[in-house]
Short mmCIF file of C-alpha atoms and ligand atoms in Angstrom, two decimals:
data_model
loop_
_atom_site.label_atom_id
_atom_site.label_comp_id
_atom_site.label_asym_id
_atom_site.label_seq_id
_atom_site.Cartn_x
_atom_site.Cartn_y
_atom_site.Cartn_z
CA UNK A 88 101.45 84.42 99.11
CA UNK A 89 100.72 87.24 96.55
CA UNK A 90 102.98 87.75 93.65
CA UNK A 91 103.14 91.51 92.18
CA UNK A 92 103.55 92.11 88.49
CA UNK A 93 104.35 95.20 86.65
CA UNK A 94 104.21 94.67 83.51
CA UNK A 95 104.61 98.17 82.00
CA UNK A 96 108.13 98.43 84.10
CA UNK A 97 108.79 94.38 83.71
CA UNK A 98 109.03 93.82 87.30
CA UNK A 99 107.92 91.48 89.78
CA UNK A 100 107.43 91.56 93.60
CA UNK A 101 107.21 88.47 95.39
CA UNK A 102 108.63 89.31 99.20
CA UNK A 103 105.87 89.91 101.71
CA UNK A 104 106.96 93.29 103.34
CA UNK A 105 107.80 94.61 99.55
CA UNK A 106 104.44 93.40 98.36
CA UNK A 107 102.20 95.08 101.27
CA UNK A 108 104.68 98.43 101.42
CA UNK A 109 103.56 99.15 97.65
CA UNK A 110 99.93 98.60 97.62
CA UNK A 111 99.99 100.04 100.99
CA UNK A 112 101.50 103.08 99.20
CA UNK A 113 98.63 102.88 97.01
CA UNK A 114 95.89 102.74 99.30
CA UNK A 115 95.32 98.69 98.70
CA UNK A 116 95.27 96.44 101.95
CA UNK A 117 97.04 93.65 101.61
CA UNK A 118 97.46 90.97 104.60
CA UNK A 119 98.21 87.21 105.12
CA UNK A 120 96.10 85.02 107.50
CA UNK A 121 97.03 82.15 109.42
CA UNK A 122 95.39 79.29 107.13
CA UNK A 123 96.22 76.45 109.29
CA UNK A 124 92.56 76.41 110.99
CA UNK A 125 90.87 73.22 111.71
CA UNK A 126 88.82 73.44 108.75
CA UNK A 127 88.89 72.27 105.40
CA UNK A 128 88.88 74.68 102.45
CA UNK A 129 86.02 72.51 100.78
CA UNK A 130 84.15 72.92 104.44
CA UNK A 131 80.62 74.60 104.74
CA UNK A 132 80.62 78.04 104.08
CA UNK A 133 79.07 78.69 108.20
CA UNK A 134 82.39 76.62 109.33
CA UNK A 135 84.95 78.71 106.73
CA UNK A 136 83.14 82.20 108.53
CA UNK A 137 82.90 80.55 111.90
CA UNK A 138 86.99 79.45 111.92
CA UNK A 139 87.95 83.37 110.86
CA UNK A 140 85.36 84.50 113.21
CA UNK A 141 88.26 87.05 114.51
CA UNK A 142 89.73 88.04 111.88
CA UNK A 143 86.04 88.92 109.94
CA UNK A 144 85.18 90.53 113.29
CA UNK A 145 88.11 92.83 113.72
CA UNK A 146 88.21 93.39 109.65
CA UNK A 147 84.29 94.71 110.27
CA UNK A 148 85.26 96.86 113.13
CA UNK A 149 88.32 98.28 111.00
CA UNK A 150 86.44 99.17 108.00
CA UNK A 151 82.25 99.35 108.43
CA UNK A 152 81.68 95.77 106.69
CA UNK A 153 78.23 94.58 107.71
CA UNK A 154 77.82 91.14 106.25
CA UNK A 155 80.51 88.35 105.16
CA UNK A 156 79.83 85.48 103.09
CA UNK A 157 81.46 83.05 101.28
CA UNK A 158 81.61 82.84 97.01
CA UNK A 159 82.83 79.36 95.05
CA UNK A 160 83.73 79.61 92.02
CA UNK A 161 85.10 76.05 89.79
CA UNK A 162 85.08 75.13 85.97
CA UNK A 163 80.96 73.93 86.89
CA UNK A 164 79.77 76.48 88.08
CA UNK A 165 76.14 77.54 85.90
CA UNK A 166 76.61 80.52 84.09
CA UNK A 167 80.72 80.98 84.68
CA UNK A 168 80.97 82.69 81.88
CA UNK A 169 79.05 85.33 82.33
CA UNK A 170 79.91 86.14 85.59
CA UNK A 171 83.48 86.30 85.10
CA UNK A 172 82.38 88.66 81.73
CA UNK A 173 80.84 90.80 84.37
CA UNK A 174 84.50 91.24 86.55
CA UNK A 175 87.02 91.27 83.37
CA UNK A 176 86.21 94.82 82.44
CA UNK A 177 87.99 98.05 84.28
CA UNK A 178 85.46 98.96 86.77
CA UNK A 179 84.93 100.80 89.98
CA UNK A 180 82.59 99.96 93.21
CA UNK A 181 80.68 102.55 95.86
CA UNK A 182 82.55 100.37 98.18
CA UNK A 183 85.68 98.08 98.82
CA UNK A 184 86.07 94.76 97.45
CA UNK A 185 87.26 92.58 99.92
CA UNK A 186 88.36 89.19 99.22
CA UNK A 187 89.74 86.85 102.04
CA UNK A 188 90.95 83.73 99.71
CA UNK A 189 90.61 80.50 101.26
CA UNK A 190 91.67 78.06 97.89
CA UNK A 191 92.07 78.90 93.96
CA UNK A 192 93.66 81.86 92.93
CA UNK A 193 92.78 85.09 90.87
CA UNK A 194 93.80 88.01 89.12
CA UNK A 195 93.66 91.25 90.22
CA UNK A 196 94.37 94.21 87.89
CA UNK A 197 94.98 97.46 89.90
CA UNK A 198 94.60 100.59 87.34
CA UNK A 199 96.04 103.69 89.87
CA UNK A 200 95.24 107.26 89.25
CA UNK A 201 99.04 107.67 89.16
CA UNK A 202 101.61 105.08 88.53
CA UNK A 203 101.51 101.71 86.47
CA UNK A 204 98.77 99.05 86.27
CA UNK A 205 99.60 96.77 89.13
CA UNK A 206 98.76 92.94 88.40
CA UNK A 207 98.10 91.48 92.19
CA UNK A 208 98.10 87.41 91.74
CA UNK A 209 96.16 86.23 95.26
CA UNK A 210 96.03 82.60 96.80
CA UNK A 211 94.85 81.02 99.73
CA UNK A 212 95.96 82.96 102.90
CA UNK A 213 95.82 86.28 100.90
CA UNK A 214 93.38 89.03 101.92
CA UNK A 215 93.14 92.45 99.66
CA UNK A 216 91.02 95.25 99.79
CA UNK A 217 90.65 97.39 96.93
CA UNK A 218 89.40 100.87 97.98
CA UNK A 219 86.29 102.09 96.72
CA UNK A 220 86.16 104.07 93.68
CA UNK A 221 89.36 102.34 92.48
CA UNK A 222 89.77 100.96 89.00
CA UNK A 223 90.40 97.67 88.51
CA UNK A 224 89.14 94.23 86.60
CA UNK A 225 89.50 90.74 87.68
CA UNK A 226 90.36 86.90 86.41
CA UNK A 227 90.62 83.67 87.33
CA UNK A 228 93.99 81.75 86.61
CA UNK A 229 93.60 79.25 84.06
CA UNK A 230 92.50 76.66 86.75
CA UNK A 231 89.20 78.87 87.11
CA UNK A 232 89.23 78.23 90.69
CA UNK A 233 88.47 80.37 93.82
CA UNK A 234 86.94 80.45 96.87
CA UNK A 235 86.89 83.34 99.18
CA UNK A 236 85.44 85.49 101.73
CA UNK A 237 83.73 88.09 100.61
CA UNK A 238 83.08 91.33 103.40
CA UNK A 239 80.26 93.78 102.50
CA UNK A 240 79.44 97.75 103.93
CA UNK A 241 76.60 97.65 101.31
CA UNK A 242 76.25 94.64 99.20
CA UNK A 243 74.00 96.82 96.65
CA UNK A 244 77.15 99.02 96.61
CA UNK A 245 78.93 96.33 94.86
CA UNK A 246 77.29 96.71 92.03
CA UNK A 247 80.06 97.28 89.20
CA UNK A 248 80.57 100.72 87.32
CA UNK A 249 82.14 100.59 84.21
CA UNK A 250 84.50 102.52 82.70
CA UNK A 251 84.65 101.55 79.54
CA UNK A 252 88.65 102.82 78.93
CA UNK A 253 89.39 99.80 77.23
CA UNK A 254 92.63 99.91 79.52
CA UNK A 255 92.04 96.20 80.39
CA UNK A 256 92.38 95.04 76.97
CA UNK A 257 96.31 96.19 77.36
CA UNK A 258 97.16 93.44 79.71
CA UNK A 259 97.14 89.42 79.63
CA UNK A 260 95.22 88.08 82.09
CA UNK A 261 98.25 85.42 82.76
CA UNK A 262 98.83 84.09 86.18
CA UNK A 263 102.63 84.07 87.03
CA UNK A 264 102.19 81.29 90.13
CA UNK A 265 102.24 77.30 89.98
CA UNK A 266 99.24 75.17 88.74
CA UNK A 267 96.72 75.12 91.86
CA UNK A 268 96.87 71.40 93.83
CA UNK A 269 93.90 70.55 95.70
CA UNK A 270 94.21 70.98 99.45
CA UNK A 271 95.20 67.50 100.78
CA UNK A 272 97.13 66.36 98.10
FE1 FE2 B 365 85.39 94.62 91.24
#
């Protein structure tokens, strides 16, 4: 489950219902899915989207996604640096970002037009969507670990718009949960 950190009021959220009522209240979807599927979270990236068939399906029908794939991101991956430099910076999308987590965590950092920065900690089982337009900047924990679903409208609206506030450098990009454990163990 998500944990919710604010740090500029030095409060956390870690109950379900309080968790989705705020970043409902802020326009951020915020569900859990039933991870106990008959598929691995190291399985084939056809079998992850072909177990959450529904749930991809109705999520498309809900909100105009198109396509659906599936990103991995560990400590090997070529050029990890750089990508995560492209994500750490306060920036905005022509479309959602949708993430459907299915092991790893990350760090979401929520910049509101009104209100505090909101620090949204995701694991496996956690879908968010951040609106469109939204501010916000991303991390891995320090197990740089994730793998997710990832739901498109556009995928060339993805494309990240910077804002270059600086707001990010304000916050530590600290994960609050326990160390990941590999599925199985
Ligand atoms: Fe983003």
């Amino acid at each position: 489950m998500a944990i919710v950190n604010l740090p500029d009021e030095n409060r956390t959220l870690r109950d379900s219902n309080d968790i989705k009522a705020y970043l409902s209240r802020l326009g951020i979807t915020y569900e859990q899915w039933d991870t106990s599927r008959m598929v691995a979270a190291a399985a084939p990236a056809e079998e992850i989207l072909a177990a959450y068939a529904a749930e991809i399906d109705a999520l498309k029908a809900r909100g105009g996604y198109v396509t659906a794939d599936v990103i991995d991101v560990n400590p090997h991956t070529p050029g990890l640096d750089q990508m995560l430099a492209r994500f750490k910076s306060e920036h905005w999308h022509d479309e959602d970002e949708v993430r459907f987590i299915i092991a790893g965590r990350g760090l979401f950092h929520i910049h509101p037009s009104e209100g505090p920065v909101v620090a949204i900690e995701v694991e496996a089982g956690d879908l968010i969507s951040v609106p469109r337009g939204m501010h916000h900047w991303f991390n891995l924990c320090s197990d740089q670990r994730i793998r997710a679903i990832r739901l498109f409208q556009d995928p060339a609206g993805w494309t990240p718009h910077y804002t270059e506030s600086g707001k990010d450098a304000g916050y530590q990009p600290l994960c609050l949960g326990p160390a990941y454990i590999p599925a199985g163990l």
